Amino acid sequence: MSVQEHVESLRNKHAHLEHLIDEELQRPMPDQASLARMKREKLRIKEEIERLRAAPESKGLAPAA
């Protein structure tokens, strides 16, 4: 899997989590523990996307040896 494919996969997971969070917030009594867990995971995915986008390999450059 290329870096770009991995980033796209992470973006899909991020979007899915956002959808699940929105659904949970629409419930009469949202599960706060579940929301916190999903938000942490969403943030972790966002940080991973940013890390991969900033990596030299994602720009077609070889890492410095």
JSON list of N, CA, C and O in Angstrom, two decimals:
[
{"chain": "A", "resi": 1, "resn": "MET", "atom": "N", "xyz": [0.85, -1.17, 0.00]},
{"chain": "A", "resi": 1, "resn": "MET", "atom": "CA", "xyz": [0.00, 0.00, 0.00]},
{"chain": "A", "resi": 1, "resn": "MET", "atom": "C", "xyz": [0.89, 1.24, 0.00]},
{"chain": "A", "resi": 1, "resn": "MET", "atom": "O", "xyz": [1.79, 1.37, 0.82]},
{"chain": "A", "resi": 2, "resn": "SER", "atom": "N", "xyz": [0.63, 2.14, -0.92]},
{"chain": "A", "resi": 2, "resn": "SER", "atom": "CA", "xyz": [1.43, 3.36, -0.99]},
{"chain": "A", "resi": 2, "resn": "SER", "atom": "C", "xyz": [1.03, 4.31, 0.14]},
{"chain": "A", "resi": 2, "resn": "SER", "atom": "O", "xyz": [-0.01, 4.13, 0.78]},
{"chain": "A", "resi": 3, "resn": "VAL", "atom": "N", "xyz": [1.86, 5.30, 0.36]},
{"chain": "A", "resi": 3, "resn": "VAL", "atom": "CA", "xyz": [1.58, 6.29, 1.40]},
{"chain": "A", "resi": 3, "resn": "VAL", "atom": "C", "xyz": [0.26, 6.99, 1.08]},
{"chain": "A", "resi": 3, "resn": "VAL", "atom": "O", "xyz": [-0.57, 7.19, 1.97]},
{"chain": "A", "resi": 4, "resn": "GLN", "atom": "N", "xyz": [0.06, 7.33, -0.18]},
{"chain": "A", "resi": 4, "resn": "GLN", "atom": "CA", "xyz": [-1.18, 8.01, -0.58]},
{"chain": "A", "resi": 4, "resn": "GLN", "atom": "C", "xyz": [-2.41, 7.14, -0.31]},
{"chain": "A", "resi": 4, "resn": "GLN", "atom": "O", "xyz": [-3.43, 7.63, 0.17]},
{"chain": "A", "resi": 5, "resn": "GLU", "atom": "N", "xyz": [-2.31, 5.85, -0.60]},
{"chain": "A", "resi": 5, "resn": "GLU", "atom": "CA", "xyz": [-3.43, 4.94, -0.32]},
{"chain": "A", "resi": 5, "resn": "GLU", "atom": "C", "xyz": [-3.69, 4.83, 1.18]},
{"chain": "A", "resi": 5, "resn": "GLU", "atom": "O", "xyz": [-4.84, 4.79, 1.60]},
{"chain": "A", "resi": 6, "resn": "HIS", "atom": "N", "xyz": [-2.62, 4.81, 1.95]},
{"chain": "A", "resi": 6, "resn": "HIS", "atom": "CA", "xyz": [-2.76, 4.74, 3.41]},
{"chain": "A", "resi": 6, "resn": "HIS", "atom": "C", "xyz": [-3.43, 6.01, 3.95]},
{"chain": "A", "resi": 6, "resn": "HIS", "atom": "O", "xyz": [-4.33, 5.93, 4.79]},
{"chain": "A", "resi": 7, "resn": "VAL", "atom": "N", "xyz": [-3.02, 7.15, 3.44]},
{"chain": "A", "resi": 7, "resn": "VAL", "atom": "CA", "xyz": [-3.62, 8.42, 3.85]},
{"chain": "A", "resi": 7, "resn": "VAL", "atom": "C", "xyz": [-5.11, 8.42, 3.49]},
{"chain": "A", "resi": 7, "resn": "VAL", "atom": "O", "xyz": [-5.95, 8.84, 4.30]},
{"chain": "A", "resi": 8, "resn": "GLU", "atom": "N", "xyz": [-5.44, 7.96, 2.31]},
{"chain": "A", "resi": 8, "resn": "GLU", "atom": "CA", "xyz": [-6.85, 7.92, 1.88]},
{"chain": "A", "resi": 8, "resn": "GLU", "atom": "C", "xyz": [-7.65, 6.99, 2.80]},
{"chain": "A", "resi": 8, "resn": "GLU", "atom": "O", "xyz": [-8.79, 7.31, 3.18]},
{"chain": "A", "resi": 9, "resn": "SER", "atom": "N", "xyz": [-7.08, 5.87, 3.16]},
{"chain": "A", "resi": 9, "resn": "SER", "atom": "CA", "xyz": [-7.74, 4.95, 4.08]},
{"chain": "A", "resi": 9, "resn": "SER", "atom": "C", "xyz": [-7.98, 5.61, 5.44]},
{"chain": "A", "resi": 9, "resn": "SER", "atom": "O", "xyz": [-9.06, 5.49, 6.03]},
{"chain": "A", "resi": 10, "resn": "LEU", "atom": "N", "xyz": [-6.99, 6.33, 5.93]},
{"chain": "A", "resi": 10, "resn": "LEU", "atom": "CA", "xyz": [-7.13, 7.03, 7.20]},
{"chain": "A", "resi": 10, "resn": "LEU", "atom": "C", "xyz": [-8.19, 8.12, 7.11]},
{"chain": "A", "resi": 10, "resn": "LEU", "atom": "O", "xyz": [-8.96, 8.33, 8.05]},
{"chain": "A", "resi": 11, "resn": "ARG", "atom": "N", "xyz": [-8.24, 8.81, 5.98]},
{"chain": "A", "resi": 11, "resn": "ARG", "atom": "CA", "xyz": [-9.28, 9.85, 5.79]},
{"chain": "A", "resi": 11, "resn": "ARG", "atom": "C", "xyz": [-10.67, 9.23, 5.84]},
{"chain": "A", "resi": 11, "resn": "ARG", "atom": "O", "xyz": [-11.60, 9.83, 6.41]},
{"chain": "A", "resi": 12, "resn": "ASN", "atom": "N", "xyz": [-10.82, 8.06, 5.24]},
{"chain": "A", "resi": 12, "resn": "ASN", "atom": "CA", "xyz": [-12.11, 7.38, 5.28]},
{"chain": "A", "resi": 12, "resn": "ASN", "atom": "C", "xyz": [-12.49, 7.00, 6.71]},
{"chain": "A", "resi": 12, "resn": "ASN", "atom": "O", "xyz": [-13.64, 7.17, 7.12]},
{"chain": "A", "resi": 13, "resn": "LYS", "atom": "N", "xyz": [-11.52, 6.50, 7.46]},
{"chain": "A", "resi": 13, "resn": "LYS", "atom": "CA", "xyz": [-11.78, 6.15, 8.87]},
{"chain": "A", "resi": 13, "resn": "LYS", "atom": "C", "xyz": [-12.14, 7.39, 9.67]},
{"chain": "A", "resi": 13, "resn": "LYS", "atom": "O", "xyz": [-13.04, 7.36, 10.53]},
{"chain": "A", "resi": 14, "resn": "HIS", "atom": "N", "xyz": [-11.45, 8.50, 9.40]},
{"chain": "A", "resi": 14, "resn": "HIS", "atom": "CA", "xyz": [-11.70, 9.77, 10.09]},
{"chain": "A", "resi": 14, "resn": "HIS", "atom": "C", "xyz": [-13.13, 10.24, 9.80]},
{"chain": "A", "resi": 14, "resn": "HIS", "atom": "O", "xyz": [-13.87, 10.62, 10.72]},
{"chain": "A", "resi": 15, "resn": "ALA", "atom": "N", "xyz": [-13.53, 10.17, 8.55]},
{"chain": "A", "resi": 15, "resn": "ALA", "atom": "CA", "xyz": [-14.89, 10.58, 8.16]},
{"chain": "A", "resi": 15, "resn": "ALA", "atom": "C", "xyz": [-15.94, 9.68, 8.81]},
{"chain": "A", "resi": 15, "resn": "ALA", "atom": "O", "xyz": [-16.98, 10.15, 9.26]},
{"chain": "A", "resi": 16, "resn": "HIS", "atom": "N", "xyz": [-15.66, 8.38, 8.85]},
{"chain": "A", "resi": 16, "resn": "HIS", "atom": "CA", "xyz": [-16.59, 7.44, 9.46]},
{"chain": "A", "resi": 16, "resn": "HIS", "atom": "C", "xyz": [-16.75, 7.74, 10.96]},
{"chain": "A", "resi": 16, "resn": "HIS", "atom": "O", "xyz": [-17.87, 7.74, 11.49]},
{"chain": "A", "resi": 17, "resn": "LEU", "atom": "N", "xyz": [-15.65, 8.00, 11.63]},
{"chain": "A", "resi": 17, "resn": "LEU", "atom": "CA", "xyz": [-15.72, 8.35, 13.05]},
{"chain": "A", "resi": 17, "resn": "LEU", "atom": "C", "xyz": [-16.50, 9.64, 13.26]},
{"chain": "A", "resi": 17, "resn": "LEU", "atom": "O", "xyz": [-17.29, 9.74, 14.20]},
{"chain": "A", "resi": 18, "resn": "GLU", "atom": "N", "xyz": [-16.30, 10.60, 12.39]},
{"chain": "A", "resi": 18, "resn": "GLU", "atom": "CA", "xyz": [-17.05, 11.85, 12.49]},
{"chain": "A", "resi": 18, "resn": "GLU", "atom": "C", "xyz": [-18.55, 11.58, 12.38]},
{"chain": "A", "resi": 18, "resn": "GLU", "atom": "O", "xyz": [-19.36, 12.14, 13.14]},
{"chain": "A", "resi": 19, "resn": "HIS", "atom": "N", "xyz": [-18.92, 10.70, 11.47]},
{"chain": "A", "resi": 19, "resn": "HIS", "atom": "CA", "xyz": [-20.32, 10.32, 11.30]},
{"chain": "A", "resi": 19, "resn": "HIS", "atom": "C", "xyz": [-20.85, 9.64, 12.57]},
{"chain": "A", "resi": 19, "resn": "HIS", "atom": "O", "xyz": [-21.95, 9.97, 13.04]},
{"chain": "A", "resi": 20, "resn": "LEU", "atom": "N", "xyz": [-20.08, 8.72, 13.14]},
{"chain": "A", "resi": 20, "resn": "LEU", "atom": "CA", "xyz": [-20.50, 8.03, 14.36]},
{"chain": "A", "resi": 20, "resn": "LEU", "atom": "C", "xyz": [-20.64, 9.01, 15.53]},
{"chain": "A", "resi": 20, "resn": "LEU", "atom": "O", "xyz": [-21.58, 8.89, 16.33]},
{"chain": "A", "resi": 21, "resn": "ILE", "atom": "N", "xyz": [-19.74, 9.95, 15.62]},
{"chain": "A", "resi": 21, "resn": "ILE", "atom": "CA", "xyz": [-19.81, 10.97, 16.67]},
{"chain": "A", "resi": 21, "resn": "ILE", "atom": "C", "xyz": [-21.08, 11.80, 16.51]},
{"chain": "A", "resi": 21, "resn": "ILE", "atom": "O", "xyz": [-21.81, 12.04, 17.48]},
{"chain": "A", "resi": 22, "resn": "ASP", "atom": "N", "xyz": [-21.36, 12.23, 15.28]},
{"chain": "A", "resi": 22, "resn": "ASP", "atom": "CA", "xyz": [-22.58, 13.01, 15.02]},
{"chain": "A", "resi": 22, "resn": "ASP", "atom": "C", "xyz": [-23.82, 12.22, 15.39]},
{"chain": "A", "resi": 22, "resn": "ASP", "atom": "O", "xyz": [-24.75, 12.76, 15.99]},
{"chain": "A", "resi": 23, "resn": "GLU", "atom": "N", "xyz": [-23.84, 10.93, 15.04]},
{"chain": "A", "resi": 23, "resn": "GLU", "atom": "CA", "xyz": [-24.98, 10.09, 15.39]},
{"chain": "A", "resi": 23, "resn": "GLU", "atom": "C", "xyz": [-25.14, 9.98, 16.91]},
{"chain": "A", "resi": 23, "resn": "GLU", "atom": "O", "xyz": [-26.26, 10.08, 17.42]},
{"chain": "A", "resi": 24, "resn": "GLU", "atom": "N", "xyz": [-24.05, 9.79, 17.61]},
{"chain": "A", "resi": 24, "resn": "GLU", "atom": "CA", "xyz": [-24.11, 9.66, 19.07]},
{"chain": "A", "resi": 24, "resn": "GLU", "atom": "C", "xyz": [-24.62, 10.95, 19.70]},
{"chain": "A", "resi": 24, "resn": "GLU", "atom": "O", "xyz": [-25.39, 10.92, 20.65]},
{"chain": "A", "resi": 25, "resn": "LEU", "atom": "N", "xyz": [-24.20, 12.09, 19.16]},
{"chain": "A", "resi": 25, "resn": "LEU", "atom": "CA", "xyz": [-24.62, 13.38, 19.70]},
{"chain": "A", "resi": 25, "resn": "LEU", "atom": "C", "xyz": [-26.11, 13.62, 19.50]},
{"chain": "A", "resi": 25, "resn": "LEU", "atom": "O", "xyz": [-26.71, 14.42, 20.22]},
{"chain": "A", "resi": 26, "resn": "GLN", "atom": "N", "xyz": [-26.71, 12.95, 18.52]},
{"chain": "A", "resi": 26, "resn": "GLN", "atom": "CA", "xyz": [-28.14, 13.12, 18.25]},
{"chain": "A", "resi": 26, "resn": "GLN", "atom": "C", "xyz": [-29.01, 12.32, 19.21]},
{"chain": "A", "resi": 26, "resn": "GLN", "atom": "O", "xyz": [-30.22, 12.56, 19.29]},
{"chain": "A", "resi": 27, "resn": "ARG", "atom": "N", "xyz": [-28.41, 11.39, 19.92]},
{"chain": "A", "resi": 27, "resn": "ARG", "atom": "CA", "xyz": [-29.18, 10.57, 20.87]},
{"chain": "A", "resi": 27, "resn": "ARG", "atom": "C", "xyz": [-29.62, 11.43, 22.04]},
{"chain": "A", "resi": 27, "resn": "ARG", "atom": "O", "xyz": [-28.95, 12.41, 22.39]},
{"chain": "A", "resi": 28, "resn": "PRO", "atom": "N", "xyz": [-30.75, 11.08, 22.67]},
{"chain": "A", "resi": 28, "resn": "PRO", "atom": "CA", "xyz": [-31.24, 11.85, 23.82]},
{"chain": "A", "resi": 28, "resn": "PRO", "atom": "C", "xyz": [-30.22, 11.93, 24.96]},
{"chain": "A", "resi": 28, "resn": "PRO", "atom": "O", "xyz": [-30.08, 12.97, 25.59]},
{"chain": "A", "resi": 29, "resn": "MET", "atom": "N", "xyz": [-29.51, 10.84, 25.22]},
{"chain": "A", "resi": 29, "resn": "MET", "atom": "CA", "xyz": [-28.49, 10.83, 26.27]},
{"chain": "A", "resi": 29, "resn": "MET", "atom": "C", "xyz": [-27.21, 10.21, 25.70]},
{"chain": "A", "resi": 29, "resn": "MET", "atom": "O", "xyz": [-26.97, 9.02, 25.87]},
{"chain": "A", "resi": 30, "resn": "PRO", "atom": "N", "xyz": [-26.39, 11.03, 25.04]},
{"chain": "A", "resi": 30, "resn": "PRO", "atom": "CA", "xyz": [-25.17, 10.50, 24.43]},
{"chain": "A", "resi": 30, "resn": "PRO", "atom": "C", "xyz": [-24.25, 9.85, 25.46]},
{"chain": "A", "resi": 30, "resn": "PRO", "atom": "O", "xyz": [-24.15, 10.31, 26.59]},
{"chain": "A", "resi": 31, "resn": "ASP", "atom": "N", "xyz": [-23.60, 8.77, 25.05]},
{"chain": "A", "resi": 31, "resn": "ASP", "atom": "CA", "xyz": [-22.64, 8.07, 25.90]},
{"chain": "A", "resi": 31, "resn": "ASP", "atom": "C", "xyz": [-21.33, 8.86, 25.88]},
{"chain": "A", "resi": 31, "resn": "ASP", "atom": "O", "xyz": [-20.60, 8.84, 24.90]},
{"chain": "A", "resi": 32, "resn": "GLN", "atom": "N", "xyz": [-21.07, 9.56, 26.98]},
{"chain": "A", "resi": 32, "resn": "GLN", "atom": "CA", "xyz": [-19.91, 10.45, 27.04]},
{"chain": "A", "resi": 32, "resn": "GLN", "atom": "C", "xyz": [-18.58, 9.68, 26.94]},
{"chain": "A", "resi": 32, "resn": "GLN", "atom": "O", "xyz": [-17.63, 10.16, 26.32]},
{"chain": "A", "resi": 33, "resn": "ALA", "atom": "N", "xyz": [-18.52, 8.50, 27.51]},
{"chain": "A", "resi": 33, "resn": "ALA", "atom": "CA", "xyz": [-17.29, 7.70, 27.44]},
{"chain": "A", "resi": 33, "resn": "ALA", "atom": "C", "xyz": [-17.04, 7.27, 26.00]},
{"chain": "A", "resi": 33, "resn": "ALA", "atom": "O", "xyz": [-15.90, 7.33, 25.51]},
{"chain": "A", "resi": 34, "resn": "SER", "atom": "N", "xyz": [-18.08, 6.87, 25.32]},
{"chain": "A", "resi": 34, "resn": "SER", "atom": "CA", "xyz": [-17.95, 6.46, 23.92]},
{"chain": "A", "resi": 34, "resn": "SER", "atom": "C", "xyz": [-17.55, 7.65, 23.05]},
{"chain": "A", "resi": 34, "resn": "SER", "atom": "O", "xyz": [-16.69, 7.53, 22.18]},
{"chain": "A", "resi": 35, "resn": "LEU", "atom": "N", "xyz": [-18.16, 8.80, 23.30]},
{"chain": "A", "resi": 35, "resn": "LEU", "atom": "CA", "xyz": [-17.80, 10.01, 22.55]},
{"chain": "A", "resi": 35, "resn": "LEU", "atom": "C", "xyz": [-16.32, 10.36, 22.76]},
{"chain": "A", "resi": 35, "resn": "LEU", "atom": "O", "xyz": [-15.62, 10.67, 21.80]},
{"chain": "A", "resi": 36, "resn": "ALA", "atom": "N", "xyz": [-15.88, 10.31, 24.00]},
{"chain": "A", "resi": 36, "resn": "ALA", "atom": "CA", "xyz": [-14.48, 10.64, 24.30]},
{"chain": "A", "resi": 36, "resn": "ALA", "atom": "C", "xyz": [-13.53, 9.69, 23.58]},
{"chain": "A", "resi": 36, "resn": "ALA", "atom": "O", "xyz": [-12.52, 10.11, 23.00]},
{"chain": "A", "resi": 37, "resn": "ARG", "atom": "N", "xyz": [-13.88, 8.40, 23.60]},
{"chain": "A", "resi": 37, "resn": "ARG", "atom": "CA", "xyz": [-13.03, 7.40, 22.93]},
{"chain": "A", "resi": 37, "resn": "ARG", "atom": "C", "xyz": [-12.98, 7.65, 21.42]},
{"chain": "A", "resi": 37, "resn": "ARG", "atom": "O", "xyz": [-11.90, 7.63, 20.82]},
{"chain": "A", "resi": 38, "resn": "MET", "atom": "N", "xyz": [-14.14, 7.92, 20.82]},
{"chain": "A", "resi": 38, "resn": "MET", "atom": "CA", "xyz": [-14.17, 8.17, 19.37]},
{"chain": "A", "resi": 38, "resn": "MET", "atom": "C", "xyz": [-13.42, 9.45, 19.01]},
{"chain": "A", "resi": 38, "resn": "MET", "atom": "O", "xyz": [-12.72, 9.50, 17.99]},
{"chain": "A", "resi": 39, "resn": "LYS", "atom": "N", "xyz": [-13.56, 10.47, 19.84]},
{"chain": "A", "resi": 39, "resn": "LYS", "atom": "CA", "xyz": [-12.86, 11.74, 19.56]},
{"chain": "A", "resi": 39, "resn": "LYS", "atom": "C", "xyz": [-11.35, 11.58, 19.68]},
{"chain": "A", "resi": 39, "resn": "LYS", "atom": "O", "xyz": [-10.60, 12.15, 18.87]},
{"chain": "A", "resi": 40, "resn": "ARG", "atom": "N", "xyz": [-10.90, 10.79, 20.66]},
{"chain": "A", "resi": 40, "resn": "ARG", "atom": "CA", "xyz": [-9.45, 10.52, 20.78]},
{"chain": "A", "resi": 40, "resn": "ARG", "atom": "C", "xyz": [-8.93, 9.78, 19.56]},
{"chain": "A", "resi": 40, "resn": "ARG", "atom": "O", "xyz": [-7.86, 10.10, 19.02]},
{"chain": "A", "resi": 41, "resn": "GLU", "atom": "N", "xyz": [-9.69, 8.79, 19.11]},
{"chain": "A", "resi": 41, "resn": "GLU", "atom": "CA", "xyz": [-9.28, 8.02, 17.94]},
{"chain": "A", "resi": 41, "resn": "GLU", "atom": "C", "xyz": [-9.27, 8.90, 16.69]},
{"chain": "A", "resi": 41, "resn": "GLU", "atom": "O", "xyz": [-8.37, 8.83, 15.86]},
{"chain": "A", "resi": 42, "resn": "LYS", "atom": "N", "xyz": [-10.27, 9.75, 16.57]},
{"chain": "A", "resi": 42, "resn": "LYS", "atom": "CA", "xyz": [-10.34, 10.67, 15.42]},
{"chain": "A", "resi": 42, "resn": "LYS", "atom": "C", "xyz": [-9.13, 11.60, 15.42]},
{"chain": "A", "resi": 42, "resn": "LYS", "atom": "O", "xyz": [-8.52, 11.83, 14.37]},
{"chain": "A", "resi": 43, "resn": "LEU", "atom": "N", "xyz": [-8.75, 12.12, 16.59]},
{"chain": "A", "resi": 43, "resn": "LEU", "atom": "CA", "xyz": [-7.58, 12.98, 16.69]},
{"chain": "A", "resi": 43, "resn": "LEU", "atom": "C", "xyz": [-6.31, 12.21, 16.36]},
{"chain": "A", "resi": 43, "resn": "LEU", "atom": "O", "xyz": [-5.44, 12.71, 15.65]},
{"chain": "A", "resi": 44, "resn": "ARG", "atom": "N", "xyz": [-6.21, 10.97, 16.85]},
{"chain": "A", "resi": 44, "resn": "ARG", "atom": "CA", "xyz": [-5.02, 10.15, 16.55]},
{"chain": "A", "resi": 44, "resn": "ARG", "atom": "C", "xyz": [-4.89, 9.95, 15.04]},
{"chain": "A", "resi": 44, "resn": "ARG", "atom": "O", "xyz": [-3.80, 10.07, 14.48]},
{"chain": "A", "resi": 45, "resn": "ILE", "atom": "N", "xyz": [-6.00, 9.68, 14.37]},
{"chain": "A", "resi": 45, "resn": "ILE", "atom": "CA", "xyz": [-5.98, 9.48, 12.93]},
{"chain": "A", "resi": 45, "resn": "ILE", "atom": "C", "xyz": [-5.58, 10.77, 12.22]},
{"chain": "A", "resi": 45, "resn": "ILE", "atom": "O", "xyz": [-4.76, 10.75, 11.29]},
{"chain": "A", "resi": 46, "resn": "LYS", "atom": "N", "xyz": [-6.12, 11.90, 12.67]},
{"chain": "A", "resi": 46, "resn": "LYS", "atom": "CA", "xyz": [-5.77, 13.19, 12.06]},
{"chain": "A", "resi": 46, "resn": "LYS", "atom": "C", "xyz": [-4.27, 13.45, 12.18]},
{"chain": "A", "resi": 46, "resn": "LYS", "atom": "O", "xyz": [-3.62, 13.88, 11.22]},
{"chain": "A", "resi": 47, "resn": "GLU", "atom": "N", "xyz": [-3.73, 13.19, 13.36]},
{"chain": "A", "resi": 47, "resn": "GLU", "atom": "CA", "xyz": [-2.30, 13.39, 13.57]},
{"chain": "A", "resi": 47, "resn": "GLU", "atom": "C", "xyz": [-1.47, 12.46, 12.69]},
{"chain": "A", "resi": 47, "resn": "GLU", "atom": "O", "xyz": [-0.43, 12.86, 12.16]},
{"chain": "A", "resi": 48, "resn": "GLU", "atom": "N", "xyz": [-1.92, 11.23, 12.52]},
{"chain": "A", "resi": 48, "resn": "GLU", "atom": "CA", "xyz": [-1.22, 10.28, 11.65]},
{"chain": "A", "resi": 48, "resn": "GLU", "atom": "C", "xyz": [-1.26, 10.75, 10.19]},
{"chain": "A", "resi": 48, "resn": "GLU", "atom": "O", "xyz": [-0.25, 10.66, 9.48]},
{"chain": "A", "resi": 49, "resn": "ILE", "atom": "N", "xyz": [-2.39, 11.27, 9.76]},
{"chain": "A", "resi": 49, "resn": "ILE", "atom": "CA", "xyz": [-2.50, 11.80, 8.39]},
{"chain": "A", "resi": 49, "resn": "ILE", "atom": "C", "xyz": [-1.51, 12.94, 8.21]},
{"chain": "A", "resi": 49, "resn": "ILE", "atom": "O", "xyz": [-0.77, 12.99, 7.21]},
{"chain": "A", "resi": 50, "resn": "GLU", "atom": "N", "xyz": [-1.47, 13.86, 9.16]},
{"chain": "A", "resi": 50, "resn": "GLU", "atom": "CA", "xyz": [-0.55, 14.99, 9.06]},
{"chain": "A", "resi": 50, "resn": "GLU", "atom": "C", "xyz": [0.91, 14.53, 9.07]},
{"chain": "A", "resi": 50, "resn": "GLU", "atom": "O", "xyz": [1.74, 15.05, 8.32]},
{"chain": "A", "resi": 51, "resn": "ARG", "atom": "N", "xyz": [1.21, 13.54, 9.90]},
{"chain": "A", "resi": 51, "resn": "ARG", "atom": "CA", "xyz": [2.58, 13.01, 9.96]},
{"chain": "A", "resi": 51, "resn": "ARG", "atom": "C", "xyz": [2.98, 12.41, 8.62]},
{"chain": "A", "resi": 51, "resn": "ARG", "atom": "O", "xyz": [4.08, 12.65, 8.10]},
{"chain": "A", "resi": 52, "resn": "LEU", "atom": "N", "xyz": [2.07, 11.64, 8.02]},
{"chain": "A", "resi": 52, "resn": "LEU", "atom": "CA", "xyz": [2.36, 11.00, 6.74]},
{"chain": "A", "resi": 52, "resn": "LEU", "atom": "C", "xyz": [2.49, 12.04, 5.62]},
{"chain": "A", "resi": 52, "resn": "LEU", "atom": "O", "xyz": [3.34, 11.89, 4.74]},
{"chain": "A", "resi": 53, "resn": "ARG", "atom": "N", "xyz": [1.65, 13.04, 5.66]},
{"chain": "A", "resi": 53, "resn": "ARG", "atom": "CA", "xyz": [1.71, 14.08, 4.62]},
{"chain": "A", "resi": 53, "resn": "ARG", "atom": "C", "xyz": [3.01, 14.88, 4.71]},
{"chain": "A", "resi": 53, "resn": "ARG", "atom": "O", "xyz": [3.51, 15.36, 3.70]},
{"chain": "A", "resi": 54, "resn": "ALA", "atom": "N", "xyz": [3.55, 15.01, 5.90]},
{"chain": "A", "resi": 54, "resn": "ALA", "atom": "CA", "xyz": [4.79, 15.77, 6.10]},
{"chain": "A", "resi": 54, "resn": "ALA", "atom": "C", "xyz": [6.04, 14.93, 5.85]},
{"chain": "A", "resi": 54, "resn": "ALA", "atom": "O", "xyz": [7.12, 15.46, 5.71]},
{"chain": "A", "resi": 55, "resn": "ALA", "atom": "N", "xyz": [5.87, 13.60, 5.79]},
{"chain": "A", "resi": 55, "resn": "ALA", "atom": "CA", "xyz": [7.01, 12.71, 5.60]},
{"chain": "A", "resi": 55, "resn": "ALA", "atom": "C", "xyz": [7.62, 12.89, 4.22]},
{"chain": "A", "resi": 55, "resn": "ALA", "atom": "O", "xyz": [6.89, 13.07, 3.24]},
{"chain": "A", "resi": 56, "resn": "PRO", "atom": "N", "xyz": [8.94, 12.81, 4.12]},
{"chain": "A", "resi": 56, "resn": "PRO", "atom": "CA", "xyz": [9.60, 12.96, 2.81]},
{"chain": "A", "resi": 56, "resn": "PRO", "atom": "C", "xyz": [9.13, 11.95, 1.77]},
{"chain": "A", "resi": 56, "resn": "PRO", "atom": "O", "xyz": [9.01, 12.27, 0.60]},
{"chain": "A", "resi": 57, "resn": "GLU", "atom": "N", "xyz": [8.80, 10.73, 2.20]},
{"chain": "A", "resi": 57, "resn": "GLU", "atom": "CA", "xyz": [8.38, 9.70, 1.25]},
{"chain": "A", "resi": 57, "resn": "GLU", "atom": "C", "xyz": [7.09, 10.08, 0.54]},
{"chain": "A", "resi": 57, "resn": "GLU", "atom": "O", "xyz": [6.88, 9.74, -0.62]},
{"chain": "A", "resi": 58, "resn": "SER", "atom": "N", "xyz": [6.21, 10.81, 1.22]},
{"chain": "A", "resi": 58, "resn": "SER", "atom": "CA", "xyz": [4.95, 11.19, 0.61]},
{"chain": "A", "resi": 58, "resn": "SER", "atom": "C", "xyz": [5.11, 12.25, -0.46]},
{"chain": "A", "resi": 58, "resn": "SER", "atom": "O", "xyz": [4.24, 12.49, -1.27]},
{"chain": "A", "resi": 59, "resn": "LYS", "atom": "N", "xyz": [6.26, 12.91, -0.46]},
{"chain": "A", "resi": 59, "resn": "LYS", "atom": "CA", "xyz": [6.55, 13.93, -1.47]},
{"chain": "A", "resi": 59, "resn": "LYS", "atom": "C", "xyz": [7.44, 13.38, -2.59]},
{"chain": "A", "resi": 59, "resn": "LYS", "atom": "O", "xyz": [7.92, 14.12, -3.40]},
{"chain": "A", "resi": 60, "resn": "GLY", "atom": "N", "xyz": [7.65, 12.05, -2.55]},
{"chain": "A", "resi": 60, "resn": "GLY", "atom": "CA", "xyz": [8.47, 11.43, -3.57]},
{"chain": "A", "resi": 60, "resn": "GLY", "atom": "C", "xyz": [9.97, 11.57, -3.33]},
{"chain": "A", "resi": 60, "resn": "GLY", "atom": "O", "xyz": [10.77, 11.34, -4.22]},
{"chain": "A", "resi": 61, "resn": "LEU", "atom": "N", "xyz": [10.34, 11.97, -2.13]},
{"chain": "A", "resi": 61, "resn": "LEU", "atom": "CA", "xyz": [11.75, 12.13, -1.79]},
{"chain": "A", "resi": 61, "resn": "LEU", "atom": "C", "xyz": [12.20, 10.99, -0.91]},
{"chain": "A", "resi": 61, "resn": "LEU", "atom": "O", "xyz": [11.45, 10.52, -0.06]},
{"chain": "A", "resi": 62, "resn": "ALA", "atom": "N", "xyz": [13.41, 10.58, -1.10]},
{"chain": "A", "resi": 62, "resn": "ALA", "atom": "CA", "xyz": [13.97, 9.52, -0.27]},
{"chain": "A", "resi": 62, "resn": "ALA", "atom": "C", "xyz": [14.40, 10.13, 1.06]},
{"chain": "A", "resi": 62, "resn": "ALA", "atom": "O", "xyz": [14.88, 11.26, 1.09]},
{"chain": "A", "resi": 63, "resn": "PRO", "atom": "N", "xyz": [14.25, 9.42, 2.16]},
{"chain": "A", "resi": 63, "resn": "PRO", "atom": "CA", "xyz": [14.71, 9.94, 3.45]},
{"chain": "A", "resi": 63, "resn": "PRO", "atom": "C", "xyz": [16.22, 10.08, 3.47]},
{"chain": "A", "resi": 63, "resn": "PRO", "atom": "O", "xyz": [16.93, 9.31, 2.81]},
{"chain": "A", "resi": 64, "resn": "ALA", "atom": "N", "xyz": [16.70, 11.06, 4.19]},
{"chain": "A", "resi": 64, "resn": "ALA", "atom": "CA", "xyz": [18.15, 11.26, 4.30]},
{"chain": "A", "resi": 64, "resn": "ALA", "atom": "C", "xyz": [18.77, 10.13, 5.09]},
{"chain": "A", "resi": 64, "resn": "ALA", "atom": "O", "xyz": [18.26, 9.72, 6.11]},
{"chain": "A", "resi": 65, "resn": "ALA", "atom": "N", "xyz": [19.89, 9.63, 4.58]},
{"chain": "A", "resi": 65, "resn": "ALA", "atom": "CA", "xyz": [20.56, 8.49, 5.25]},
{"chain": "A", "resi": 65, "resn": "ALA", "atom": "C", "xyz": [21.64, 8.98, 6.17]},
{"chain": "A", "resi": 65, "resn": "ALA", "atom": "O", "xyz": [22.18, 10.00, 6.09]}
]
